[in-house]
mmCIF file of the C-alpha atoms, coordinates in Angstrom:
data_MODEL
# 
_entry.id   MODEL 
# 
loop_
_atom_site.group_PDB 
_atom_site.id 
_atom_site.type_symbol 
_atom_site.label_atom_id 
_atom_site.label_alt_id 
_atom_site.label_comp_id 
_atom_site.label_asym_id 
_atom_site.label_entity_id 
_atom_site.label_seq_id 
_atom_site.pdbx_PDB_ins_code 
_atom_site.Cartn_x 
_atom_site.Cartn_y 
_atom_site.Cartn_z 
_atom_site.occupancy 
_atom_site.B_iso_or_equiv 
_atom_site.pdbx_formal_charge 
_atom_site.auth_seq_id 
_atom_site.auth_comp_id 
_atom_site.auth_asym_id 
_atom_site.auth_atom_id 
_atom_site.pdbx_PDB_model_num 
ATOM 1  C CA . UNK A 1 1  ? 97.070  157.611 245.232 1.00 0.00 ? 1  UNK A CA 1 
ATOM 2  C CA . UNK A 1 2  ? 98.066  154.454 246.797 1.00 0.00 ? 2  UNK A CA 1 
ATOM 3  C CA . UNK A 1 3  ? 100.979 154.492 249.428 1.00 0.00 ? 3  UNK A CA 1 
ATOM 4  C CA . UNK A 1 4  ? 102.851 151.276 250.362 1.00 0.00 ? 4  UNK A CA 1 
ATOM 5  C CA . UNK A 1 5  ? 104.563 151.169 253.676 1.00 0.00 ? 5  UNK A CA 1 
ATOM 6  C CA . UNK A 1 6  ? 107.907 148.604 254.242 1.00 0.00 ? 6  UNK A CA 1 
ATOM 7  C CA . UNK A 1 7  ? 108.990 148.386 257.588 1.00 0.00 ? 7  UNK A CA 1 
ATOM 8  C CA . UNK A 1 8  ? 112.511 146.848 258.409 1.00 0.00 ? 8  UNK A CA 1 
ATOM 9  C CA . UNK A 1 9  ? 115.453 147.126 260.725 1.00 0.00 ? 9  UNK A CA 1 
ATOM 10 C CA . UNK A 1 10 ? 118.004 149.996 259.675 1.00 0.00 ? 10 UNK A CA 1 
ATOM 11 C CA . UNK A 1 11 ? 120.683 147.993 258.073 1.00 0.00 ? 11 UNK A CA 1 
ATOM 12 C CA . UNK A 1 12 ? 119.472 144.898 257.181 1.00 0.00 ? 12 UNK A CA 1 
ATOM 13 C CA . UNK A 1 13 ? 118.575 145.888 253.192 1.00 0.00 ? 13 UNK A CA 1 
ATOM 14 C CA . UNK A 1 14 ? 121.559 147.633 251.069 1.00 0.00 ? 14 UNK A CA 1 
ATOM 15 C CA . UNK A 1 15 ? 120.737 150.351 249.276 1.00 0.00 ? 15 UNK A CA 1 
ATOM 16 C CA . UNK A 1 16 ? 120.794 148.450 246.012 1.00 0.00 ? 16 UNK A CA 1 
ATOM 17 C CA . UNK A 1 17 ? 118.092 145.777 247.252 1.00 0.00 ? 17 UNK A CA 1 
ATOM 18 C CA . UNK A 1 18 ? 116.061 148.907 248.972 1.00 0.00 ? 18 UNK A CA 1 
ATOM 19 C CA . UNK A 1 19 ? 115.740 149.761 245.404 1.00 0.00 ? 19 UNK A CA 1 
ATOM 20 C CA . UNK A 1 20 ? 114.971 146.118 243.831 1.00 0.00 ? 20 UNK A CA 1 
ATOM 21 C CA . UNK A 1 21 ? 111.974 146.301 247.311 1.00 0.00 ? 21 UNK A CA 1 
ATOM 22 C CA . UNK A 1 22 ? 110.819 149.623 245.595 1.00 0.00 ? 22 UNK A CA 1 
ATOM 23 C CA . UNK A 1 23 ? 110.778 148.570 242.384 1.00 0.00 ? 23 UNK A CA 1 
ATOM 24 C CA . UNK A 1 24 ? 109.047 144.893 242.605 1.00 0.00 ? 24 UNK A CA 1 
ATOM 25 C CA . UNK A 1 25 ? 106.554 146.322 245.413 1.00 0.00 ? 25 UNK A CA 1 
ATOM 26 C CA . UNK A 1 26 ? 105.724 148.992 242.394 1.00 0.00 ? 26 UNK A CA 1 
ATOM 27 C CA . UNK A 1 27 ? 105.200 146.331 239.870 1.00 0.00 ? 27 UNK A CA 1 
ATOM 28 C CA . UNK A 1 28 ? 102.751 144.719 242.129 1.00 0.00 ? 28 UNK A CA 1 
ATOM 29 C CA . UNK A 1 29 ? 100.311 147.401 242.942 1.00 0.00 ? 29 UNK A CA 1 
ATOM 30 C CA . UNK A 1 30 ? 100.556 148.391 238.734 1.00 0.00 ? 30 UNK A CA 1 
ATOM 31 C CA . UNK A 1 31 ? 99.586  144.544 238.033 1.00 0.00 ? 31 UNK A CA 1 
ATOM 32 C CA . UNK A 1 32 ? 96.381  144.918 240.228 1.00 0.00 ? 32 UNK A CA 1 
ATOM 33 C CA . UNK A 1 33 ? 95.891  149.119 239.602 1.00 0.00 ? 33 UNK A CA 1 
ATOM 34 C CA . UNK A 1 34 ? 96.673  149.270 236.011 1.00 0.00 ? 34 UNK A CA 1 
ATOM 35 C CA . UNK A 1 35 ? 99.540  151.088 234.173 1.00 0.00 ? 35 UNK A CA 1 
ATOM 36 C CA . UNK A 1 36 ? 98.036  154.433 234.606 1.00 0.00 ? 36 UNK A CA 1 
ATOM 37 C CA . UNK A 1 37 ? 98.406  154.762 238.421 1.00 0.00 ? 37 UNK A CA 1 
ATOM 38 C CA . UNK A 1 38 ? 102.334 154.207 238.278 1.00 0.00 ? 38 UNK A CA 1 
ATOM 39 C CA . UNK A 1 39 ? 103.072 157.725 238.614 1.00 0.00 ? 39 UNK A CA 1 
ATOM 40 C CA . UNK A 1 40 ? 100.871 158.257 241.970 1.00 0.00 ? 40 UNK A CA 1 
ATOM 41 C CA . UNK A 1 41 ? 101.766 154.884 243.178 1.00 0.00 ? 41 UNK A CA 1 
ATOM 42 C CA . UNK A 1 42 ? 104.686 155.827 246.326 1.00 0.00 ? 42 UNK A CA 1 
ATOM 43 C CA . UNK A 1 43 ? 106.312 153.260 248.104 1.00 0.00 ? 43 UNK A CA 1 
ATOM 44 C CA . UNK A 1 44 ? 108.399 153.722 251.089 1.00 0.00 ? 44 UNK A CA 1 
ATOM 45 C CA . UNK A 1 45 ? 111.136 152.199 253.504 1.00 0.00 ? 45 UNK A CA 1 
ATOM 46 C CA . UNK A 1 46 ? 110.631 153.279 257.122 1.00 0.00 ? 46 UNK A CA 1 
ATOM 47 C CA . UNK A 1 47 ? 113.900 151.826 258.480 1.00 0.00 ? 47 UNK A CA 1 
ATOM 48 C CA . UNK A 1 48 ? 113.453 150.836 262.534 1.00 0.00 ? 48 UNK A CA 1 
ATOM 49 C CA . UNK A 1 49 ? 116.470 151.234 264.867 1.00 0.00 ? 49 UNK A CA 1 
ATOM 50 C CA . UNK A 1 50 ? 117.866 148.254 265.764 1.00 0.00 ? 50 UNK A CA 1 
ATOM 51 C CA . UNK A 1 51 ? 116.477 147.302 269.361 1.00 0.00 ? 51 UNK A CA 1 
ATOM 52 C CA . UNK A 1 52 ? 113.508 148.800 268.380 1.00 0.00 ? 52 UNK A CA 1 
ATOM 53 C CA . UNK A 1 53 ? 112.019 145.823 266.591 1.00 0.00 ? 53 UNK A CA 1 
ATOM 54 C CA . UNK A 1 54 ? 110.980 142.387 268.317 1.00 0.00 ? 54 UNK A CA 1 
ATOM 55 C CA . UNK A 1 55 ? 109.801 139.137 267.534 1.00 0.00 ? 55 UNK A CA 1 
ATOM 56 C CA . UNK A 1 56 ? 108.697 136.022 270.368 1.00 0.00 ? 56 UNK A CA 1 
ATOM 57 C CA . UNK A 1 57 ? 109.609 138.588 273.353 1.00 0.00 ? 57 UNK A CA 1 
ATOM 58 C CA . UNK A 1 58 ? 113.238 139.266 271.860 1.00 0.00 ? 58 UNK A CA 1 
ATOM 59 C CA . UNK A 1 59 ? 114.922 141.958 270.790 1.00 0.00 ? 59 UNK A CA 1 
ATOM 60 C CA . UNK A 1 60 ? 116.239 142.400 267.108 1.00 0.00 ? 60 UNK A CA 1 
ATOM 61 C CA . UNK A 1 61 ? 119.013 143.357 265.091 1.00 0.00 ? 61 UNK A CA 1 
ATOM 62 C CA . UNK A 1 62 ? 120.262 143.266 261.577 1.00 0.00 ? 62 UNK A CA 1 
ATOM 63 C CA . UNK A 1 63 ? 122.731 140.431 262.666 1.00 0.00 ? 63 UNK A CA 1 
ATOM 64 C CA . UNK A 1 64 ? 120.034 138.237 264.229 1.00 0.00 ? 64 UNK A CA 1 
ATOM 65 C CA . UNK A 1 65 ? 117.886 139.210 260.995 1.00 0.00 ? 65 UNK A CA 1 
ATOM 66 C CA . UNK A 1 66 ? 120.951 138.353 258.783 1.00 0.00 ? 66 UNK A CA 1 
ATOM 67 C CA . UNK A 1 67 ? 120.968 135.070 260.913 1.00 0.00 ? 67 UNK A CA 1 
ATOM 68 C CA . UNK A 1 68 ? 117.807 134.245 260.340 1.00 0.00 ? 68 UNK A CA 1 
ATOM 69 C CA . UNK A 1 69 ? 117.726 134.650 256.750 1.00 0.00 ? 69 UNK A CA 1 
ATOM 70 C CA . UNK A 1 70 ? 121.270 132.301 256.232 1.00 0.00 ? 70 UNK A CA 1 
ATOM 71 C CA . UNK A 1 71 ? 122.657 135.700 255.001 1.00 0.00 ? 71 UNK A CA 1 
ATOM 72 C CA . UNK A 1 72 ? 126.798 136.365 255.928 1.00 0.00 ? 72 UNK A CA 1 
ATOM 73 C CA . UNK A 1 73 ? 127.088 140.011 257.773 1.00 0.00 ? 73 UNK A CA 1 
ATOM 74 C CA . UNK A 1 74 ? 128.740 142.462 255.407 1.00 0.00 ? 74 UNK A CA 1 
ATOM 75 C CA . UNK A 1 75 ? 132.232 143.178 257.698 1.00 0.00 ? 75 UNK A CA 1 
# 
């Protein structure tokens, strides 16, 4: 049964594009696996506090990730 693991800072993704992230990441393993190991294939979204999460010695949060990406901040 293969597991997929997505790590990202809590409030970055909505809960719409969580599912698109579940749903593509699905697709993928199917196109290697084959069709019959979609119902044993789990994919999951471990969502990191922000603070918790660093990149080039800095902390992160969804604004800086937001930032990054050329995203706006929902308000």
């Amino acid at each position: 049964m293969p597991l997929v693991t997505i790590d990202v800072i809590k409030d970055v993704f909505t809960p719409e594009e969580k599912r698109e992230l579940i749903s593509n990441v699905t697709e993928a393993m199917i196109a290697v696996e084959g069709e019959s190991m979609r119902q044993v294939t789990w994919v999951r979204i471990n969502e990191i506090e922000q603070g918790d999460w660093g990149i080039g010695g800095q902390l992160l949060g969804a604004a800086d990730v937001h930032a990054m990406a050329g995203k706006k901040q929902a308000a």
